[in-house]
Short mmCIF file of C-alpha atoms and ligand atoms in Angstrom, two decimals:
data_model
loop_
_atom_site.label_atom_id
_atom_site.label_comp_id
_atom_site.label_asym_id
_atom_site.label_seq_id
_atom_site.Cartn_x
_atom_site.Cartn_y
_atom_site.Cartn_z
CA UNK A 243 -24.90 -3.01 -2.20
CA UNK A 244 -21.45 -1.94 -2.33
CA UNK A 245 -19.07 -2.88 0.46
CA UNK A 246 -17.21 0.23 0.71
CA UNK A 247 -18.83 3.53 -0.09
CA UNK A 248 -15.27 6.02 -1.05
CA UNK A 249 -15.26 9.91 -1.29
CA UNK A 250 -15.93 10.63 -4.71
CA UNK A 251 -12.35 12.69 -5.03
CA UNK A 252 -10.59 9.04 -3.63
CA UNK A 253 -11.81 6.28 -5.71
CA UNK A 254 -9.93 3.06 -5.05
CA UNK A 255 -7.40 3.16 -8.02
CA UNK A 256 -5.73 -0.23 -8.13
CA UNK A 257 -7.32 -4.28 -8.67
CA UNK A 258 -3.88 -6.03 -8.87
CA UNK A 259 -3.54 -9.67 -7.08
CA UNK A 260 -6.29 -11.57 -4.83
CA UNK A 261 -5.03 -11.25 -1.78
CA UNK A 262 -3.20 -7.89 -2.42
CA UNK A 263 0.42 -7.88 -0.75
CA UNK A 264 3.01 -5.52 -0.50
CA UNK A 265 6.32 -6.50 -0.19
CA UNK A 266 8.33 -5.10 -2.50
CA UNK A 267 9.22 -3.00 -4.81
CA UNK A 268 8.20 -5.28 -8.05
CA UNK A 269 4.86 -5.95 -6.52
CA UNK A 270 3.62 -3.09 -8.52
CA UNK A 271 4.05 -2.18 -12.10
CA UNK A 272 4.84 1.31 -13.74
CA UNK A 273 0.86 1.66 -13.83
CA UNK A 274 0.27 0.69 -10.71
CA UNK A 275 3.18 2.81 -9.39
CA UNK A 276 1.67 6.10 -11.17
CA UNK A 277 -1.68 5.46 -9.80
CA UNK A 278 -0.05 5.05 -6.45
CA UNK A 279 1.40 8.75 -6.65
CA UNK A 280 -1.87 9.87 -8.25
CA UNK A 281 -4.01 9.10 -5.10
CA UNK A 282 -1.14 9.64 -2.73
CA UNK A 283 -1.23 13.44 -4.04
CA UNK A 284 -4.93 13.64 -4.14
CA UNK A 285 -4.71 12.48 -0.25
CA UNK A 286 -2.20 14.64 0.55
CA UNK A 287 -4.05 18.09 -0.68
CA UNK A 288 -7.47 17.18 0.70
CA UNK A 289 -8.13 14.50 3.63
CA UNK A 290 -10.20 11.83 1.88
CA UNK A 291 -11.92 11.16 4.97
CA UNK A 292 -13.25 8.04 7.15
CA UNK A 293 -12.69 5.86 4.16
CA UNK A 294 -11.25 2.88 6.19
CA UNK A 295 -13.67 3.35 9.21
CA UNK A 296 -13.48 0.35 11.65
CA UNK A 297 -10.75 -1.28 9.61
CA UNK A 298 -7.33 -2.16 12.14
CA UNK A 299 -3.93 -2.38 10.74
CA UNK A 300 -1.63 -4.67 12.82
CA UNK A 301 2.06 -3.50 13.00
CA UNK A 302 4.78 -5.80 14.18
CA UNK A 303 8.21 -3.84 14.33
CA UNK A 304 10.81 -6.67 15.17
CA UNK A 305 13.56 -3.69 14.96
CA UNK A 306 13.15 -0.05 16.01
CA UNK A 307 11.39 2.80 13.94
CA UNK A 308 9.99 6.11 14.11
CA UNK A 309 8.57 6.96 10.90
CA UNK A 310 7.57 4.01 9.27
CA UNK A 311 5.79 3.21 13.25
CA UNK A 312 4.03 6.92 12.96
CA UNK A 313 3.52 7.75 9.37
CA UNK A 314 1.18 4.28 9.31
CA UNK A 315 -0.51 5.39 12.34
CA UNK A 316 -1.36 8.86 11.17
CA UNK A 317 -2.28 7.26 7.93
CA UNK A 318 -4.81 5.05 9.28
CA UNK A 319 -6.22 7.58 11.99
CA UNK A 320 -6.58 10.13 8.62
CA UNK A 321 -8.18 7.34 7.12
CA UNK A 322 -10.79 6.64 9.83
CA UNK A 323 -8.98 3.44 11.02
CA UNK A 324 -6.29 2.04 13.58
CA UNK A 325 -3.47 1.01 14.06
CA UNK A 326 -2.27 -1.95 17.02
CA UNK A 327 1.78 -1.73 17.48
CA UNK A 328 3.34 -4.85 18.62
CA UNK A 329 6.70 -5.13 19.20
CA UNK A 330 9.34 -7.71 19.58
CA UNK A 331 9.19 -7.86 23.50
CA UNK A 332 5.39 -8.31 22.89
CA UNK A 333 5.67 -11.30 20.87
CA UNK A 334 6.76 -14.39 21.61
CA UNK A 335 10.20 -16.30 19.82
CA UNK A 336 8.59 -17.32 16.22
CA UNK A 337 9.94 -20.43 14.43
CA UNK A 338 9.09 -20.08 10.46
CA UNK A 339 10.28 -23.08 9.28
CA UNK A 340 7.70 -25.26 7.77
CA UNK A 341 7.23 -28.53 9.49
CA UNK A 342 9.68 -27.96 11.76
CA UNK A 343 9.67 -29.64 15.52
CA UNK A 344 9.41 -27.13 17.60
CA UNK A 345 12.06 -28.00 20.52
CA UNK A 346 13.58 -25.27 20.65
CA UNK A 347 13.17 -21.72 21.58
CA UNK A 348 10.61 -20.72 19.35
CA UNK A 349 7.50 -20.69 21.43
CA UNK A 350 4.93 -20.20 18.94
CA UNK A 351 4.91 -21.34 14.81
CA UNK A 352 4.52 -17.66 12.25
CA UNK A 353 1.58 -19.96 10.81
CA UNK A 354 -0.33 -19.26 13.88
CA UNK A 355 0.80 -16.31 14.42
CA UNK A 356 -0.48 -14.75 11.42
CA UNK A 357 -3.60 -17.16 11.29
CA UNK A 358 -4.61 -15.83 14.60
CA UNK A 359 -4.10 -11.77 13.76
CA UNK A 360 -5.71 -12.37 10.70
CA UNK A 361 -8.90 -13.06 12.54
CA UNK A 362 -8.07 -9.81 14.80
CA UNK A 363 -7.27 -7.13 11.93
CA UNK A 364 -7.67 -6.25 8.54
CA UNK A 365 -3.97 -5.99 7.52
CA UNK A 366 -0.32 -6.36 9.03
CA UNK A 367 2.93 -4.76 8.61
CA UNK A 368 6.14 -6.65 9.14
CA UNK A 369 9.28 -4.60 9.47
CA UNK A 370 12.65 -7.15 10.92
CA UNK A 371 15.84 -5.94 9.53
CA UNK A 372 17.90 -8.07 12.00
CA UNK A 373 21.15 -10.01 10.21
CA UNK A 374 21.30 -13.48 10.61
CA UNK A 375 24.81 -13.63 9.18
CA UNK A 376 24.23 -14.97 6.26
CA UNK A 377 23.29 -12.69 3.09
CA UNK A 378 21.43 -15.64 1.21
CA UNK A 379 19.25 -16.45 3.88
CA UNK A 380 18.81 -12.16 4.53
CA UNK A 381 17.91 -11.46 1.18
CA UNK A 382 14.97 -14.52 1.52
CA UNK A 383 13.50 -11.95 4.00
CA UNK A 384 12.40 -15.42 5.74
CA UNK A 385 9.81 -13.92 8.56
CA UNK A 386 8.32 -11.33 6.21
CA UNK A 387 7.44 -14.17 3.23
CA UNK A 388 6.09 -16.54 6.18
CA UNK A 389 3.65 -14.14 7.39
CA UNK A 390 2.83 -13.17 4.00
CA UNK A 391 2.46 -17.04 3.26
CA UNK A 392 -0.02 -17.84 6.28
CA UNK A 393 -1.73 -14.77 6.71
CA UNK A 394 -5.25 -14.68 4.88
CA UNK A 395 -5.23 -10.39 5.09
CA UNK A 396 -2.85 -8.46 3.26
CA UNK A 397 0.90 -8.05 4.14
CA UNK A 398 2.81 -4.83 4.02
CA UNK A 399 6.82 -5.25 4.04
CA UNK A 400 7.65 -2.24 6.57
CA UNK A 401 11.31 -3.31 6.24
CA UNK A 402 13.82 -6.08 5.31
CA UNK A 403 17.22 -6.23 4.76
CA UNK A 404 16.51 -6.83 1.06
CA UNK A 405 13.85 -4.24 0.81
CA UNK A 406 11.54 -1.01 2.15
CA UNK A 407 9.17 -0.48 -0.52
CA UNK A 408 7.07 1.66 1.38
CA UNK A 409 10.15 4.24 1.87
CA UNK A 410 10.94 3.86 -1.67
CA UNK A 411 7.26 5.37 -2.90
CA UNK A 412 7.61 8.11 -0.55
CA UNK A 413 10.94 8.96 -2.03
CA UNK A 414 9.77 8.87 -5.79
CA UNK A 415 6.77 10.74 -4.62
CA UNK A 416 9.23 13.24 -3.45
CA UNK A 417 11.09 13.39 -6.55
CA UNK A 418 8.48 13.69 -8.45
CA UNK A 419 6.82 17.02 -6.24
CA UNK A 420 10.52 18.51 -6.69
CA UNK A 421 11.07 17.68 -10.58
CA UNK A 422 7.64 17.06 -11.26
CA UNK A 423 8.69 14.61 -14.07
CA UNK A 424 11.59 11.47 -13.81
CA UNK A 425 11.94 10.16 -16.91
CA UNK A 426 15.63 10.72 -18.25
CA UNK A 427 16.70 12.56 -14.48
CA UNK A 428 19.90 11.92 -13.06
CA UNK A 429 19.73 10.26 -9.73
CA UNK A 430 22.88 9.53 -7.75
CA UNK A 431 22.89 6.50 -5.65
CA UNK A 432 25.30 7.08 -2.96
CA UNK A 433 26.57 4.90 -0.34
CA UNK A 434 28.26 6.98 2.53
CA UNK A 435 30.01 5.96 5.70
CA UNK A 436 28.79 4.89 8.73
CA UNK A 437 29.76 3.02 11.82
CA UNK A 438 27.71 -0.15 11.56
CA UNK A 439 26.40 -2.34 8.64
CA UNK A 440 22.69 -0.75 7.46
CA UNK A 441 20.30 -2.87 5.48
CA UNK A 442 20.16 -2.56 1.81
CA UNK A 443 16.16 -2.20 1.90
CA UNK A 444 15.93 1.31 0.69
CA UNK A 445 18.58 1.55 -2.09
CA UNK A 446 17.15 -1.68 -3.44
CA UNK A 447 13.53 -0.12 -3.45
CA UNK A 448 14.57 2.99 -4.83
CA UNK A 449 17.20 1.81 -7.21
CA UNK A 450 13.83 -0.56 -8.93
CA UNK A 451 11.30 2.04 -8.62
CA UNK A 452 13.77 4.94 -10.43
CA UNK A 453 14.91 2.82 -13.22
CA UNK A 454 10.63 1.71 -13.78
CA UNK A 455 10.15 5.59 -13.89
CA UNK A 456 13.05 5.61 -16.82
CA UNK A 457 15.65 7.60 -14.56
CA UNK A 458 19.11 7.32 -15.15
CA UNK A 459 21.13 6.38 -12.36
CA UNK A 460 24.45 6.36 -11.38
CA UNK A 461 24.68 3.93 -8.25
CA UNK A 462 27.75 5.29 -6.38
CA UNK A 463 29.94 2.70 -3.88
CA UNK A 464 33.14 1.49 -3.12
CA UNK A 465 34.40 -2.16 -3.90
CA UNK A 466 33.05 -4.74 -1.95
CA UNK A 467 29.78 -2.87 -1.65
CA UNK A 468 28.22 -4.07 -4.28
CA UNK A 469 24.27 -4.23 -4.31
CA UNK A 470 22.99 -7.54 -4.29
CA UNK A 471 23.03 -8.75 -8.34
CA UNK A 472 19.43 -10.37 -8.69
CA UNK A 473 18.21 -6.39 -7.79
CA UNK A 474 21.07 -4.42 -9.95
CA UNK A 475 20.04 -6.82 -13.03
CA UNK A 476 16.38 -6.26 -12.50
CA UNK A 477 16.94 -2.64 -12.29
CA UNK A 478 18.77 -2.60 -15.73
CA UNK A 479 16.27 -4.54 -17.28
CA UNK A 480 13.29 -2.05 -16.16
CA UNK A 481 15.37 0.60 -16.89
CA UNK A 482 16.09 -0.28 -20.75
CA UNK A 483 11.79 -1.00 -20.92
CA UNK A 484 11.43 3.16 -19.68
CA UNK A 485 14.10 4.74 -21.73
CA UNK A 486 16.32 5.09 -18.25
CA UNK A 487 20.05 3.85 -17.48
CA UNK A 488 21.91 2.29 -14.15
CA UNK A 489 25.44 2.58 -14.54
CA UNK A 490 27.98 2.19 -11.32
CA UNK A 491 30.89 3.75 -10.56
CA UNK A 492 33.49 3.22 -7.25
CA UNK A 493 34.35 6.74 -6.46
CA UNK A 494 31.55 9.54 -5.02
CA UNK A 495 32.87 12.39 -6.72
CA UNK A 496 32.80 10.77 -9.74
CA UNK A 497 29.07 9.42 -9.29
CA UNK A 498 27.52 12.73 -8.22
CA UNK A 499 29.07 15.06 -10.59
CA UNK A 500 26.01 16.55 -12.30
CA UNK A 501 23.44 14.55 -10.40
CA UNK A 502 20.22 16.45 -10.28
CA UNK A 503 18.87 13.91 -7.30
CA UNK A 504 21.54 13.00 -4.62
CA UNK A 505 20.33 9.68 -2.36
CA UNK A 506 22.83 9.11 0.09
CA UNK A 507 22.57 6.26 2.52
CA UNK A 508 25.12 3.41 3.85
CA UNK A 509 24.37 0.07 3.37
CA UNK A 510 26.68 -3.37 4.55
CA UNK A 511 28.42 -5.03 2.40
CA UNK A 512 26.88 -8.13 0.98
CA UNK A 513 30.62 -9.63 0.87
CA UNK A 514 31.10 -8.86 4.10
CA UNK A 515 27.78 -9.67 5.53
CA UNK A 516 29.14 -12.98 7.28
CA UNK A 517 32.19 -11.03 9.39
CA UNK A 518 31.11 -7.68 10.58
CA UNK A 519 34.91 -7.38 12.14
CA UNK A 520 35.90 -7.21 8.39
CA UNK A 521 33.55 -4.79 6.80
CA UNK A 522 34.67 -2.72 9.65
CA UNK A 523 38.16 -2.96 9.00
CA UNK A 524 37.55 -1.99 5.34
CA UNK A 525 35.25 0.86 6.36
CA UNK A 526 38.47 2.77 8.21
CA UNK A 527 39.53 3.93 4.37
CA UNK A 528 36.18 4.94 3.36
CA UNK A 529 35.27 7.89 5.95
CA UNK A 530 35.82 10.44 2.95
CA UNK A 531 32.09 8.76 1.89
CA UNK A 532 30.47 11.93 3.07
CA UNK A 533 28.24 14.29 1.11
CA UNK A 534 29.61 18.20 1.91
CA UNK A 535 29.56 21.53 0.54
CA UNK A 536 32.64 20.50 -2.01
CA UNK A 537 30.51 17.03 -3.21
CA UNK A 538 27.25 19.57 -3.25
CA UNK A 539 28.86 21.90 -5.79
CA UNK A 540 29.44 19.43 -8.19
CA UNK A 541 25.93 18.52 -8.45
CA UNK A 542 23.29 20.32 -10.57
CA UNK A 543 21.89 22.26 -7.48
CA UNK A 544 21.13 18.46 -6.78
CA UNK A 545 18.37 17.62 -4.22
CA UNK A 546 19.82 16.25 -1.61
CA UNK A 547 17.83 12.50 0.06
CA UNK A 548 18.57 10.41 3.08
CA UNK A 549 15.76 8.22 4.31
CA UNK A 550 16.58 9.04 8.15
CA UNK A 551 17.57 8.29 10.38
CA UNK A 552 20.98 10.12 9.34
CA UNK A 553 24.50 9.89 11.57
CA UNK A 554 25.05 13.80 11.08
CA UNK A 555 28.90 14.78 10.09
CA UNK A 556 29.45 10.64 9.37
CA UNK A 557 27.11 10.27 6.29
CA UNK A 558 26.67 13.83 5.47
CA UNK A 559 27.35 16.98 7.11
CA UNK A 560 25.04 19.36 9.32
CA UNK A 561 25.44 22.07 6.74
CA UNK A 562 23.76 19.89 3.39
CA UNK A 563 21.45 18.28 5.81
CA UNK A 564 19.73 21.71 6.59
CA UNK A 565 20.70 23.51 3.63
CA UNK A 566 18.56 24.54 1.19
CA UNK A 567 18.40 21.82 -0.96
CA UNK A 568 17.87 19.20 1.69
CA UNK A 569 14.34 17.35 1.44
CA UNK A 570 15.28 14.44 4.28
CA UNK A 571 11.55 15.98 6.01
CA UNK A 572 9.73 15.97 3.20
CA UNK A 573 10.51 12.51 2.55
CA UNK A 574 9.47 11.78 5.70
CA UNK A 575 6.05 13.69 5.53
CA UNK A 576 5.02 12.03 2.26
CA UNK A 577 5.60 8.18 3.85
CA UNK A 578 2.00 9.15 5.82
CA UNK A 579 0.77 10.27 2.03
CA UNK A 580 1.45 7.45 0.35
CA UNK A 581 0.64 4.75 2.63
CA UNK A 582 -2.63 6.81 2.68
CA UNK A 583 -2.45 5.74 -0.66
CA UNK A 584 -1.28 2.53 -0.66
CA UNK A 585 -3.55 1.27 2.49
CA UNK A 586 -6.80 2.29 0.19
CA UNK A 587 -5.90 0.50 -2.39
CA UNK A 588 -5.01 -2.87 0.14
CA UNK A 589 -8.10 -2.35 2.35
CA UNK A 590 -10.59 -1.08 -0.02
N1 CP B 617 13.16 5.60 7.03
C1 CP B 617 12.57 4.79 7.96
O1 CP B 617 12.02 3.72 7.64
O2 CP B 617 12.61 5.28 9.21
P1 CP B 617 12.34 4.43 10.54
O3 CP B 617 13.42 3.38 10.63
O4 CP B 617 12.38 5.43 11.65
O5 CP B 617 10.99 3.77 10.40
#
C-alpha cells in the first residue's frame, strides 16, 4: 500500500537525498530546480488539495518575518497540513556546540532540541539571521547546520546570513512567469543603501540559482561590499556549465544599464562585518545607491525586484516601487507557491 496517495495533477516530482534538507541554494541541481518551478506552477493554477493531511511543520523564527512566517503557513493549510510558530521568546537559550559543558547561559543543548520536535512534527524551519560579529563564524550558519545535524525530519533554511533559498525560488519563479525563459537574460544584482547592515542570504541564493539557470549577471556594489568569495566563485562556475556569465562592477549606473531584471537589495559588508561603526561611516558616501526613475530608464523596461521588506525613498523610491514594472508582490505571492512545491517534495 502506498504511504501517500497524491492528486493525480501533483505527483511528488523530486527523490534527491535520504533525509531530504533544504538549506541552500546548492541543495538542488538545475533538474531539481526546474521540477521545483514545474510543480510550484501546477500548485499555483489549481489547489492540489489535502496532500499533506495531518502532517505539522515546525517553524522557529529566531529573527522577525512576515512572509516567510505566512507564506509557509498558507502553504501548509493549502496543503491540508499545519504549521506550529515558535519564536525566540518561546524557546529557551540554545548552546550548539558539540560536547560542550553547559555552564553557561544556554539552558537547553540544539541536539535535544531538535531530537525532541522531531518526535512532535514532520518538518522544521529555521530562520536566525542575527550577527555574531564575526563573518566566518556567520557564513557557518552555526544554529541552522546543528538542527539540520540532530534533527531526524527534514530541515528547511528560512533564513541565514549566508543564505534564503526559499526566497531565492520564489524570485526565479518570478522571473521566469515575467520572461518565461532565463537562459542568456540580463539580471542586475544591485546593492542599494540602507541604514543598517542586512544579511547577504538572498543575493547569495539568487546570485547561485540565476547563474544554474545560465543568466548573465552583472552583480552591482560598491568597494568593500564584496559578496562573500566561496558563493561568487561557485556562481561563476555554474554559470560557465549553463551558457550564463557573473561579471561585477562598483558603480549602479554602470551595472543596470540594459538590465532586463533589476534585484535591488542592501546587504553588510563582509569587511566590515566585525565594526558596524565602520560600515556605517562608509555608508554616508553611498546614499546615491538608490534605484529611481533616472536608474529605471537606463534599463530595458527592466523588472524591477526587492525581496521586502523595502526602506521606501532609502533603497528605492515610492515611484519604481509602485510603478509599473515593480513585481516586489508578486514575489511575495509566489514564496506560498513554491514552498507548496518544495514542502511536497520534503514531506511526500
Ligand atoms: N523576504 C522575506 O523573507 O521576508 P520576511 O523577512 O518578512 O520573512
Amino acid at each position: 500500500m502506498q504511504a501517500w496517495s497524491y492528486h493525480p495533477a501533483f505527483p511528488p516530482v523530486l527523490g534527491h537525498v535520504t533525509k531530504r534538507d533544504f538549506l541552500s541554494s546548492i541543495d538542488i541541481s538545475r533538474h531539481q530546480l526546474e521540477d521545483m518551478l514545474e510543480l510550484a506552477a501546477r500548485a499555483k493554477g489549481k489547489r492540489p488539495g489535502q496532500v499533506l493531511a495531518g502532517k505539522t511543520l515546525g517553524l522557529l523564527f529566531f529573527d522577525p518575518s512576515l512572509r516567510t512566517r505566512v507564506s509557509f503557513d498558507v502553504a501548509m493549510v493549502q496543503l491540508g497540513g499545519s504549521c506550529i510558530n515558535l519564536s525566540r521568546d518561546d524557546l529557551y537559550e540554545l548552546e550548539p556546540k558539540e560536547q560542550a559543558v553547559m555552564d553557561g547561559i544556554a539552558e537547553e543543548h540544539v541536539m535535544d532540541a531538535a531530537r525532541t520536535l522531531s518526535r512532535y512534527v514532520d518538518a522544521l524551519g529555521v530562520r536566525s539571521v542575527t550577527r555574531t560579529g564575526s563573518w566566518a563564524r556567520d557564513r557557518q550558519e552555526v544554529l541552522l547546520r546543528s538542527y539540520a545535524r540532530h534533527a531526524t525530519v527534514p530541515v528547511i533554511n528560512l533564513e541565514t546570513c549566508f543564505e534564503h533559498p526559499c526566497q531565492a525560488v520564489a524570485d526565479i519563479f518570478t522571473m521566469r512567469e515575467q520572461l518565461l525563459q532565463l537562459k542568456g537574460r540580463r539580471l542586475t544584482l544591485a546593492w542599494s543603501m540602507h541604514p543598517d547592515p542586512k544579511p547577504l542570504g538572498p543575493t547569495h541564493s539568487v546570485l547561485t540559482l540565476a547563474a544554474m539557470m545560465g543568466m548573465n549577471i552583472t552583480l552591482a556594489h560598491p568597494l568593500g561590499f564584496e559578496v562573500d568569495d566561496e558563493v561568487l566563485q561557485r556562481s561563476r562556475g555554474l554559470a560557465q556549465e549553463s551558457g550564463g556569465s557573473v561579471q561585477v562592477v562598483n558603480d549602479l549606473r554602470a551595472g543596470a544599464r540594459d538590465s532586463e531584471v533589476l534585484y535591488v537589495r542592501s546587504w553588510g559588508s563582509t569587511k566590515y562585518w566585525e565594526d558596524s561603526e565602520r560600515e556605517a561611516m562608509v555608508k554616508r558616501s553611498l546614499s546615491d545607491w538608490r534605484v529611481d526613475r533616472d536608474l529605471m530608464a537606463t534599463t530595458q523596461n527592466a523588472l524591477l525586484m526587492h525581496p521586502l521588506p523595502v526602506r521606501r525613498n532609502v533603497v528605492a523610491t515610492d515611484e519604481v516601487l509602485d510603478g509599473p514594472r515593480s513585481v516586489i508582490y508578486d514575489q511575495a505571492a509566489n514564496r506560498t507557491h513554491v514552498q507548496k512545491a518544495l514542502l511536497m517534495q520534503l514531506l511526500k
